[in-house]
Amino acid sequence: MSGLVVRVILSPDVVTMTERELSDEIRAVTTMARLQALAGQHVVIANLMQSLGQDGAATESFLHRELHLPAPVLVQQRRAVMFA
């Protein structure tokens, strides 16, 4: 769950793309996949901290400031914009 992208499956349509377009597309998709994995870590840690009785606002702040984990809602918004 480190956000490392292991494999990218390409559509047959990529043959019509330039090398630069393909590179940009792969970069965008892998960046989104990484952000989604990090948001997943955010959810797991937030739930664990909540079950331990930690303050939700303090936990959210810690996850963002110290661990640099994006909030799932922000990743969902970014994904919606990307695929609109």
Tab-separated table of N, CA and C in Angstrom:
chain	number	residue	atom	x	y	z
A	1	MET	N	0.806	-1.187	0.000
A	1	MET	CA	0.000	0.000	0.000
A	1	MET	C	0.854	1.257	0.000
A	2	SER	N	2.019	1.174	-0.565
A	2	SER	CA	2.908	2.336	-0.598
A	2	SER	C	2.527	3.321	-1.693
A	3	GLY	N	1.653	2.905	-2.575
A	3	GLY	CA	1.301	3.767	-3.695
A	3	GLY	C	2.155	3.500	-4.922
A	4	LEU	N	3.047	2.516	-4.839
A	4	LEU	CA	3.904	2.161	-5.960
A	4	LEU	C	3.074	1.502	-7.053
A	5	VAL	N	3.175	2.007	-8.269
A	5	VAL	CA	2.444	1.440	-9.402
A	5	VAL	C	3.294	0.332	-9.998
A	6	VAL	N	2.715	-0.860	-10.072
A	6	VAL	CA	3.457	-2.027	-10.534
A	6	VAL	C	3.223	-2.301	-12.013
A	7	ARG	N	2.002	-2.039	-12.491
A	7	ARG	CA	1.683	-2.393	-13.874
A	7	ARG	C	0.680	-1.397	-14.443
A	8	VAL	N	0.821	-1.101	-15.721
A	8	VAL	CA	-0.127	-0.244	-16.437
A	8	VAL	C	-0.601	-1.026	-17.654
A	9	ILE	N	-1.911	-1.183	-17.784
A	9	ILE	CA	-2.486	-1.876	-18.936
A	9	ILE	C	-2.925	-0.813	-19.941
A	10	LEU	N	-2.452	-0.946	-21.171
A	10	LEU	CA	-2.721	0.058	-22.202
A	10	LEU	C	-3.850	-0.379	-23.122
A	11	SER	N	-4.621	0.584	-23.557
A	11	SER	CA	-5.689	0.369	-24.523
A	11	SER	C	-5.077	0.300	-25.920
A	12	PRO	N	-5.699	-0.425	-26.837
A	12	PRO	CA	-5.209	-0.435	-28.220
A	12	PRO	C	-5.209	0.960	-28.857
A	13	ASP	N	-5.988	1.881	-28.296
A	13	ASP	CA	-6.063	3.245	-28.836
A	13	ASP	C	-4.757	4.018	-28.690
A	14	VAL	N	-3.829	3.528	-27.899
A	14	VAL	CA	-2.589	4.280	-27.680
A	14	VAL	C	-1.754	4.406	-28.947
A	15	VAL	N	-2.021	3.575	-29.931
A	15	VAL	CA	-1.233	3.655	-31.166
A	15	VAL	C	-1.467	4.965	-31.911
A	16	THR	N	-2.553	5.656	-31.586
A	16	THR	CA	-2.834	6.934	-32.243
A	16	THR	C	-2.246	8.114	-31.478
A	17	MET	N	-1.663	7.851	-30.322
A	17	MET	CA	-1.115	8.922	-29.486
A	17	MET	C	0.359	9.135	-29.795
A	18	THR	N	0.795	10.370	-29.587
A	18	THR	CA	2.225	10.634	-29.700
A	18	THR	C	2.906	10.092	-28.443
A	19	GLU	N	4.199	9.981	-28.511
A	19	GLU	CA	4.947	9.509	-27.348
A	19	GLU	C	4.715	10.432	-26.149
A	20	ARG	N	4.690	11.719	-26.407
A	20	ARG	CA	4.469	12.702	-25.337
A	20	ARG	C	3.070	12.558	-24.727
A	21	GLU	N	2.058	12.388	-25.582
A	21	GLU	CA	0.689	12.218	-25.084
A	21	GLU	C	0.569	10.953	-24.239
A	22	LEU	N	1.178	9.884	-24.711
A	22	LEU	CA	1.145	8.625	-23.971
A	22	LEU	C	1.854	8.767	-22.632
A	23	SER	N	2.992	9.409	-22.652
A	23	SER	CA	3.744	9.647	-21.421
A	23	SER	C	2.923	10.459	-20.425
A	24	ASP	N	2.282	11.516	-20.900
A	24	ASP	CA	1.450	12.355	-20.031
A	24	ASP	C	0.273	11.568	-19.465
A	25	GLU	N	-0.335	10.747	-20.297
A	25	GLU	CA	-1.482	9.940	-19.864
A	25	GLU	C	-1.068	8.928	-18.795
A	26	ILE	N	0.031	8.233	-19.027
A	26	ILE	CA	0.516	7.258	-18.047
A	26	ILE	C	0.867	7.955	-16.743
A	27	ARG	N	1.526	9.088	-16.841
A	27	ARG	CA	1.895	9.835	-15.632
A	27	ARG	C	0.653	10.249	-14.846
A	28	ALA	N	-0.364	10.736	-15.529
A	28	ALA	CA	-1.593	11.176	-14.858
A	28	ALA	C	-2.305	10.005	-14.177
A	29	VAL	N	-2.403	8.887	-14.884
A	29	VAL	CA	-3.100	7.724	-14.325
A	29	VAL	C	-2.326	7.132	-13.150
A	30	THR	N	-1.014	7.028	-13.271
A	30	THR	CA	-0.238	6.462	-12.167
A	30	THR	C	-0.206	7.401	-10.964
A	31	THR	N	-0.205	8.695	-11.212
A	31	THR	CA	-0.276	9.657	-10.105
A	31	THR	C	-1.599	9.501	-9.368
A	32	MET	N	-2.686	9.346	-10.113
A	32	MET	CA	-3.994	9.161	-9.490
A	32	MET	C	-4.039	7.851	-8.707
A	33	ALA	N	-3.475	6.793	-9.259
A	33	ALA	CA	-3.449	5.512	-8.548
A	33	ALA	C	-2.666	5.630	-7.246
A	34	ARG	N	-1.562	6.338	-7.291
A	34	ARG	CA	-0.750	6.547	-6.086
A	34	ARG	C	-1.535	7.328	-5.042
A	35	LEU	N	-2.204	8.400	-5.465
A	35	LEU	CA	-3.003	9.202	-4.537
A	35	LEU	C	-4.131	8.382	-3.919
A	36	GLN	N	-4.751	7.515	-4.709
A	36	GLN	CA	-5.817	6.669	-4.183
A	36	GLN	C	-5.270	5.689	-3.148
A	37	ALA	N	-4.095	5.148	-3.372
A	37	ALA	CA	-3.480	4.246	-2.392
A	37	ALA	C	-3.158	4.995	-1.106
A	38	LEU	N	-2.639	6.207	-1.228
A	38	LEU	CA	-2.329	7.009	-0.044
A	38	LEU	C	-3.605	7.391	0.706
A	39	ALA	N	-4.677	7.683	-0.025
A	39	ALA	CA	-5.960	7.987	0.616
A	39	ALA	C	-6.481	6.755	1.351
A	40	GLY	N	-6.218	5.582	0.811
A	40	GLY	CA	-6.584	4.339	1.496
A	40	GLY	C	-5.841	4.193	2.813
A	41	GLN	N	-4.564	4.536	2.813
A	41	GLN	CA	-3.794	4.523	4.057
A	41	GLN	C	-4.400	5.506	5.054
A	42	HIS	N	-4.796	6.663	4.555
A	42	HIS	CA	-5.422	7.691	5.391
A	42	HIS	C	-6.645	7.106	6.109
A	43	VAL	N	-7.503	6.412	5.362
A	43	VAL	CA	-8.723	5.831	5.928
A	43	VAL	C	-8.389	4.802	7.004
A	44	VAL	N	-7.455	3.913	6.713
A	44	VAL	CA	-7.091	2.863	7.669
A	44	VAL	C	-6.561	3.470	8.964
A	45	ILE	N	-5.652	4.415	8.848
A	45	ILE	CA	-5.055	5.019	10.042
A	45	ILE	C	-6.086	5.842	10.804
A	46	ALA	N	-6.918	6.602	10.098
A	46	ALA	CA	-7.947	7.411	10.762
A	46	ALA	C	-8.910	6.519	11.540
A	47	ASN	N	-9.320	5.406	10.948
A	47	ASN	CA	-10.219	4.477	11.639
A	47	ASN	C	-9.553	3.853	12.857
A	48	LEU	N	-8.299	3.492	12.729
A	48	LEU	CA	-7.561	2.917	13.856
A	48	LEU	C	-7.452	3.927	14.990
A	49	MET	N	-7.082	5.148	14.650
A	49	MET	CA	-6.940	6.191	15.671
A	49	MET	C	-8.283	6.482	16.344
A	50	GLN	N	-9.358	6.472	15.569
A	50	GLN	CA	-10.684	6.703	16.135
A	50	GLN	C	-11.044	5.577	17.106
A	51	SER	N	-10.725	4.340	16.729
A	51	SER	CA	-11.030	3.210	17.618
A	51	SER	C	-10.211	3.266	18.903
A	52	LEU	N	-9.090	3.975	18.867
A	52	LEU	CA	-8.264	4.151	20.064
A	52	LEU	C	-8.693	5.370	20.873
A	53	GLY	N	-9.737	6.062	20.399
A	53	GLY	CA	-10.272	7.194	21.138
A	53	GLY	C	-9.613	8.528	20.853
A	54	GLN	N	-8.843	8.605	19.783
A	54	GLN	CA	-8.176	9.862	19.436
A	54	GLN	C	-9.163	10.845	18.809
A	55	ASP	N	-8.906	12.120	19.012
A	55	ASP	CA	-9.724	13.187	18.453
A	55	ASP	C	-9.642	13.169	16.925
A	56	GLY	N	-10.800	13.206	16.268
A	56	GLY	CA	-10.848	13.134	14.811
A	56	GLY	C	-10.154	14.281	14.117
A	57	ALA	N	-10.377	15.500	14.599
A	57	ALA	CA	-9.760	16.677	13.968
A	57	ALA	C	-8.244	16.644	14.120
A	58	ALA	N	-7.777	16.262	15.305
A	58	ALA	CA	-6.330	16.180	15.536
A	58	ALA	C	-5.707	15.094	14.663
A	59	THR	N	-6.417	13.987	14.523
A	59	THR	CA	-5.923	12.892	13.684
A	59	THR	C	-5.834	13.332	12.232
A	60	GLU	N	-6.880	13.991	11.730
A	60	GLU	CA	-6.879	14.476	10.346
A	60	GLU	C	-5.714	15.428	10.107
A	61	SER	N	-5.499	16.314	11.051
A	61	SER	CA	-4.400	17.271	10.941
A	61	SER	C	-3.058	16.547	10.911
A	62	PHE	N	-2.889	15.572	11.788
A	62	PHE	CA	-1.651	14.793	11.847
A	62	PHE	C	-1.410	14.048	10.531
A	63	LEU	N	-2.448	13.401	10.028
A	63	LEU	CA	-2.305	12.628	8.790
A	63	LEU	C	-1.902	13.521	7.625
A	64	HIS	N	-2.429	14.714	7.597
A	64	HIS	CA	-2.107	15.644	6.514
A	64	HIS	C	-0.721	16.271	6.705
A	65	ARG	N	-0.484	16.843	7.880
A	65	ARG	CA	0.758	17.594	8.126
A	65	ARG	C	1.990	16.702	8.230
A	66	GLU	N	1.871	15.647	9.019
A	66	GLU	CA	3.048	14.831	9.323
A	66	GLU	C	3.270	13.677	8.343
A	67	LEU	N	2.202	13.022	7.967
A	67	LEU	CA	2.343	11.851	7.089
A	67	LEU	C	2.077	12.170	5.621
A	68	HIS	N	1.585	13.380	5.355
A	68	HIS	CA	1.305	13.826	3.982
A	68	HIS	C	0.358	12.874	3.247
A	69	LEU	N	-0.640	12.379	3.981
A	69	LEU	CA	-1.642	11.503	3.376
A	69	LEU	C	-2.848	12.343	2.963
A	70	PRO	N	-3.242	12.248	1.704
A	70	PRO	CA	-4.373	13.054	1.237
A	70	PRO	C	-5.699	12.520	1.781
A	71	ALA	N	-6.615	13.434	2.045
A	71	ALA	CA	-7.957	13.043	2.480
A	71	ALA	C	-8.675	12.381	1.303
A	72	PRO	N	-9.390	11.294	1.553
A	72	PRO	CA	-10.081	10.594	0.465
A	72	PRO	C	-11.018	11.486	-0.345
A	73	VAL	N	-11.715	12.394	0.306
A	73	VAL	CA	-12.648	13.260	-0.419
A	73	VAL	C	-11.910	14.149	-1.414
A	74	LEU	N	-10.715	14.600	-1.070
A	74	LEU	CA	-9.939	15.430	-1.995
A	74	LEU	C	-9.463	14.621	-3.196
A	75	VAL	N	-9.097	13.371	-2.959
A	75	VAL	CA	-8.662	12.505	-4.059
A	75	VAL	C	-9.851	12.200	-4.971
A	76	GLN	N	-11.026	11.971	-4.391
A	76	GLN	CA	-12.229	11.728	-5.198
A	76	GLN	C	-12.555	12.936	-6.067
A	77	GLN	N	-12.428	14.126	-5.502
A	77	GLN	CA	-12.690	15.346	-6.275
A	77	GLN	C	-11.695	15.481	-7.424
A	78	ARG	N	-10.432	15.214	-7.128
A	78	ARG	CA	-9.400	15.318	-8.170
A	78	ARG	C	-9.643	14.291	-9.275
A	79	ARG	N	-10.059	13.091	-8.881
A	79	ARG	CA	-10.350	12.043	-9.859
A	79	ARG	C	-11.531	12.450	-10.745
A	80	ALA	N	-12.560	13.030	-10.145
A	80	ALA	CA	-13.736	13.467	-10.908
A	80	ALA	C	-13.346	14.510	-11.947
A	81	VAL	N	-12.479	15.431	-11.568
A	81	VAL	CA	-12.014	16.460	-12.504
A	81	VAL	C	-11.180	15.821	-13.615
A	82	MET	N	-10.318	14.889	-13.235
A	82	MET	CA	-9.422	14.254	-14.204
A	82	MET	C	-10.198	13.485	-15.276
A	83	PHE	N	-11.248	12.785	-14.862
A	83	PHE	CA	-11.982	11.938	-15.801
A	83	PHE	C	-13.259	12.587	-16.332
A	84	ALA	N	-13.415	13.891	-16.095
A	84	ALA	CA	-14.621	14.593	-16.588
A	84	ALA	C	-14.543	14.821	-18.083
